[in-house]
Amino acid sequence: MTDLPLRTWNGLDIPAPGAYHLDTEHMRLGFNATHMMISAVRGEFRSGGANVYIADDPMESWATAHLESASIDTDNSERDGHLRSADFLDADDHPTIDFRSTGITWRSAEPDPILSWARLRRHDPDRATPPEPKTLPRFQLFGDLTIRGTTRPVLLEVEYGGARRDLYGRDLFGFSATTQINREDFGLLWNVALEAGGVLVAKTVRLELAGEFIRSDGVTQRA
C-alpha cells in the first residue's frame, strides 16, 4: 500500500493502483421501470458485490460485479415473488446477474447542467461574474452484462465522486453509474397488453449503481 492514497491524473485526484472492493454498507444497486405506461417502479438488489482493479494506466483498469437475483426488492412482496419467477429473473436457475468490463474511456470533466442553469438564472450584468459551476468527472465503462444466461454488451455512464482516506485509515473512492437495457434482449419477455394501448411493464429498464470502493488485498487479476 502506498503512503498516500491518491495520485493526479488529468487534473483529478484518483486512487493509487491496486484492488478495491465494493463497500456493502455504502451501496445502491437499484433500477426503475415504467408501470402501466405512466409511473416508475423503483427497486433494489439487496445483495451483491463488485471488484475494481485500478491499473497504473487508469484506462487499463477493470471491474466485475454481480447482483443476487433473489434479493430483488420493490417493497411489494407479491411483485417481488413474480420478478424472481421464471417469468422474469428465474432466480432459482440463474441466481446472479453478472457484469464484466471490457474497456473504459474518459469523457473529461463536464459542468453540472443543473448548476449551470442556476448560474445563468442568477446572473446579473451589473454584478461580479459568479464562479464557474462544479465540474463532474465522467467515464464510460463498456462491458458484458449477463441475465438469465444471456450476455449482451452494455455501456455504463460513470460519474467519479473522488477519493480519500477515511477515519479508519482505509483508502476509498466513490462513484455512481447508470445504464439502460431492453429486458427482452435478455429473455425477460413477460407482459400484458393494456386495453387502452401499451403494455403493463416497460421493456426499458434503467440500472442505477452507486457506492464506495475500499482498498483490498489479493485481487490482482480478472475473475
Coordinates of C-alpha atoms in Angstrom, one line a residue:
M1 CA 0.0 0.0 0.0
T2 CA 1.3 3.4 -0.9
D3 CA 2.0 6.1 1.8
L4 CA -0.6 8.3 0.0
P5 CA -3.9 7.0 -1.3
L6 CA -4.0 9.5 -4.2
R7 CA -2.3 10.5 -7.4
T8 CA -3.0 13.1 -10.0
W9 CA -4.3 12.2 -13.5
N10 CA -5.9 14.6 -16.0
G11 CA -6.3 17.1 -13.2
L12 CA -8.1 14.6 -10.9
D13 CA -7.1 13.1 -7.6
I14 CA -7.6 9.4 -8.4
P15 CA -6.9 6.2 -6.3
A16 CA -3.5 4.6 -6.2
P17 CA -3.1 1.5 -8.3
G18 CA -4.5 -1.7 -6.7
A19 CA -7.5 -3.7 -5.9
Y20 CA -10.7 -2.3 -4.4
H21 CA -14.0 -4.0 -3.4
L22 CA -17.5 -2.5 -3.0
D23 CA -18.4 -1.5 0.5
T24 CA -21.7 -3.3 1.1
E25 CA -22.6 -0.7 3.8
H26 CA -22.5 2.1 1.3
M27 CA -24.0 1.0 -1.9
R28 CA -27.2 1.2 -4.0
L29 CA -27.8 -1.5 -6.6
G30 CA -31.1 -0.1 -8.0
F31 CA -33.3 0.0 -11.0
N32 CA -36.5 1.6 -12.3
A33 CA -39.0 0.7 -15.0
T34 CA -42.3 2.2 -16.1
H35 CA -45.5 0.6 -15.0
M36 CA -48.9 1.0 -16.8
M37 CA -47.1 3.4 -19.2
I38 CA -47.4 6.2 -16.7
S39 CA -45.3 5.7 -13.5
A40 CA -41.9 4.5 -12.4
V41 CA -41.5 1.4 -10.2
R42 CA -38.2 1.6 -8.3
G43 CA -36.4 -1.2 -6.6
E44 CA -33.0 -2.5 -5.4
F45 CA -31.0 -5.7 -5.2
R46 CA -30.2 -6.0 -1.5
S47 CA -27.2 -8.4 -2.0
G48 CA -24.4 -8.2 -4.5
G49 CA -20.7 -7.3 -4.8
A50 CA -18.1 -5.8 -7.1
N51 CA -14.4 -5.6 -7.5
V52 CA -12.3 -3.0 -9.3
Y53 CA -8.6 -3.1 -10.2
I54 CA -7.1 0.4 -10.7
A55 CA -4.2 0.0 -13.1
D56 CA -1.1 2.1 -13.4
D57 CA -2.7 3.5 -16.5
P58 CA -6.3 4.2 -15.4
M59 CA -7.6 3.4 -18.9
E60 CA -6.4 -0.2 -18.3
S61 CA -8.5 -0.6 -15.2
W62 CA -11.3 -3.2 -15.0
A63 CA -14.3 -4.1 -13.0
T64 CA -16.5 -7.1 -12.2
A65 CA -19.8 -7.2 -10.4
H66 CA -22.7 -9.4 -9.5
L67 CA -26.3 -9.0 -8.2
E68 CA -28.1 -11.8 -6.4
S69 CA -31.3 -12.3 -8.3
A70 CA -33.4 -13.4 -5.3
S71 CA -32.5 -10.2 -3.4
I72 CA -34.7 -8.1 -5.6
D73 CA -36.9 -5.7 -3.5
T74 CA -39.5 -3.3 -4.8
D75 CA -41.3 -3.0 -1.4
N76 CA -44.1 -5.3 -2.6
S77 CA -43.8 -9.0 -1.7
E78 CA -46.2 -10.2 -4.4
R79 CA -44.5 -8.3 -7.2
D80 CA -41.0 -9.4 -5.9
G81 CA -42.1 -13.0 -6.0
H82 CA -43.2 -12.6 -9.6
L83 CA -39.9 -10.9 -10.5
R84 CA -37.9 -13.8 -9.0
S85 CA -40.0 -16.3 -11.0
A86 CA -39.3 -17.8 -14.4
D87 CA -41.4 -15.0 -16.0
F88 CA -38.6 -12.6 -15.2
L89 CA -35.2 -13.3 -13.5
D90 CA -35.7 -17.1 -12.9
A91 CA -33.7 -16.7 -9.7
D92 CA -33.7 -20.5 -8.9
D93 CA -31.9 -21.4 -12.1
H94 CA -30.0 -18.1 -12.5
P95 CA -29.0 -16.9 -9.1
T96 CA -26.9 -14.0 -10.2
I97 CA -26.8 -11.2 -12.6
D98 CA -23.2 -10.6 -13.7
F99 CA -21.1 -7.8 -15.2
R100 CA -17.6 -7.9 -16.6
S101 CA -15.9 -4.8 -18.0
T102 CA -14.3 -4.8 -21.4
G103 CA -13.0 -1.2 -21.7
I104 CA -13.1 2.3 -20.4
T105 CA -13.0 5.8 -21.8
W106 CA -12.5 9.2 -20.3
R107 CA -15.2 11.8 -21.0
S108 CA -13.4 14.7 -19.2
A109 CA -14.9 16.9 -16.6
E110 CA -18.3 18.4 -17.7
P111 CA -20.3 21.2 -16.0
D112 CA -23.2 20.0 -13.9
P113 CA -26.2 21.0 -16.1
I114 CA -28.4 21.9 -13.0
L115 CA -25.7 24.2 -11.5
S116 CA -25.0 25.8 -14.9
W117 CA -28.7 26.6 -15.3
A118 CA -28.9 28.0 -11.8
R119 CA -25.8 30.2 -12.6
L120 CA -27.5 31.6 -15.7
R121 CA -30.7 32.4 -13.8
R122 CA -28.8 34.3 -11.1
H123 CA -26.6 36.2 -13.5
D124 CA -26.9 40.0 -13.3
P125 CA -24.7 42.0 -15.8
D126 CA -24.1 44.6 -13.0
R127 CA -22.8 42.0 -10.6
A128 CA -19.5 40.3 -10.5
T129 CA -19.3 37.2 -12.6
P130 CA -20.4 34.2 -10.5
P131 CA -18.0 31.3 -10.0
E132 CA -18.0 28.6 -12.6
P133 CA -20.1 25.6 -11.6
K134 CA -18.6 22.4 -10.2
T135 CA -17.5 20.0 -12.9
L136 CA -18.3 16.3 -12.9
P137 CA -15.6 13.9 -13.9
R138 CA -17.2 11.2 -16.1
F139 CA -16.1 8.0 -17.6
Q140 CA -17.8 5.5 -19.9
L141 CA -17.4 1.8 -18.9
F142 CA -18.0 -0.8 -21.5
G143 CA -18.8 -4.4 -20.5
D144 CA -20.8 -7.6 -20.9
L145 CA -24.0 -8.0 -18.8
T146 CA -25.4 -11.5 -18.2
I147 CA -29.0 -12.0 -17.2
R148 CA -30.7 -15.4 -17.2
G149 CA -27.7 -16.9 -19.0
T150 CA -27.9 -14.4 -21.9
T151 CA -25.0 -12.0 -22.3
R152 CA -25.2 -8.6 -24.1
P153 CA -22.8 -5.6 -24.3
V154 CA -23.8 -2.6 -22.2
L155 CA -22.4 0.9 -21.7
L156 CA -22.3 2.5 -18.2
E157 CA -22.1 6.2 -17.8
V158 CA -20.0 6.6 -14.7
E159 CA -19.6 9.7 -12.5
Y160 CA -16.4 9.7 -10.4
G161 CA -17.0 11.0 -6.9
G162 CA -13.5 11.4 -5.7
A163 CA -11.0 9.5 -3.5
R164 CA -9.6 9.9 0.0
R165 CA -8.5 8.1 3.2
D166 CA -11.3 7.6 5.8
L167 CA -11.2 7.9 9.6
Y168 CA -10.2 4.2 9.9
G169 CA -7.2 4.6 7.6
R170 CA -8.9 2.9 4.6
D171 CA -8.4 4.2 1.1
L172 CA -11.6 4.5 -0.8
F173 CA -13.3 6.2 -3.8
G174 CA -16.9 7.0 -4.7
F175 CA -18.9 6.5 -7.9
S176 CA -22.3 6.4 -9.5
A177 CA -23.2 4.7 -12.7
T178 CA -26.3 4.3 -14.9
T179 CA -27.2 2.3 -18.0
Q180 CA -30.4 1.4 -19.8
I181 CA -31.2 -2.1 -21.1
N182 CA -34.1 -3.7 -23.1
R183 CA -35.1 -6.5 -20.8
E184 CA -36.4 -8.5 -23.8
D185 CA -32.8 -8.7 -25.1
F186 CA -32.2 -11.0 -22.0
G187 CA -35.2 -13.2 -22.4
L188 CA -37.5 -11.3 -19.9
L189 CA -40.5 -11.3 -22.2
W190 CA -43.5 -11.5 -19.9
N191 CA -46.0 -8.7 -20.3
V192 CA -49.7 -7.9 -20.5
A193 CA -51.3 -5.7 -23.2
L194 CA -53.5 -2.9 -21.9
E195 CA -56.9 -2.2 -23.3
A196 CA -56.1 1.5 -23.7
G197 CA -52.9 0.6 -25.6
G198 CA -49.4 -0.1 -24.5
V199 CA -48.2 -2.7 -22.0
L200 CA -48.2 -3.3 -18.3
V201 CA -44.4 -3.3 -17.9
A202 CA -42.0 -1.3 -20.0
K203 CA -39.3 -3.1 -22.0
T204 CA -36.7 -0.5 -21.0
V205 CA -35.1 -0.8 -17.5
R206 CA -32.7 1.8 -16.1
L207 CA -30.0 0.4 -13.8
E208 CA -28.6 2.8 -11.1
L209 CA -25.5 1.9 -9.2
A210 CA -23.7 4.0 -6.6
G211 CA -21.4 3.5 -3.7
E212 CA -17.9 3.4 -2.3
F213 CA -15.0 1.1 -3.1
I214 CA -12.4 0.2 -0.4
R215 CA -8.8 -0.8 -1.0
S216 CA -8.4 -4.5 -0.6
D217 CA -5.7 -7.2 -0.9
G218 CA -5.5 -10.2 -3.2
V219 CA -7.5 -9.2 -6.3
T220 CA -4.8 -8.7 -8.9
Q221 CA -6.4 -10.3 -12.0
R222 CA -9.8 -10.7 -13.6
A223 CA -12.1 -13.4 -12.1

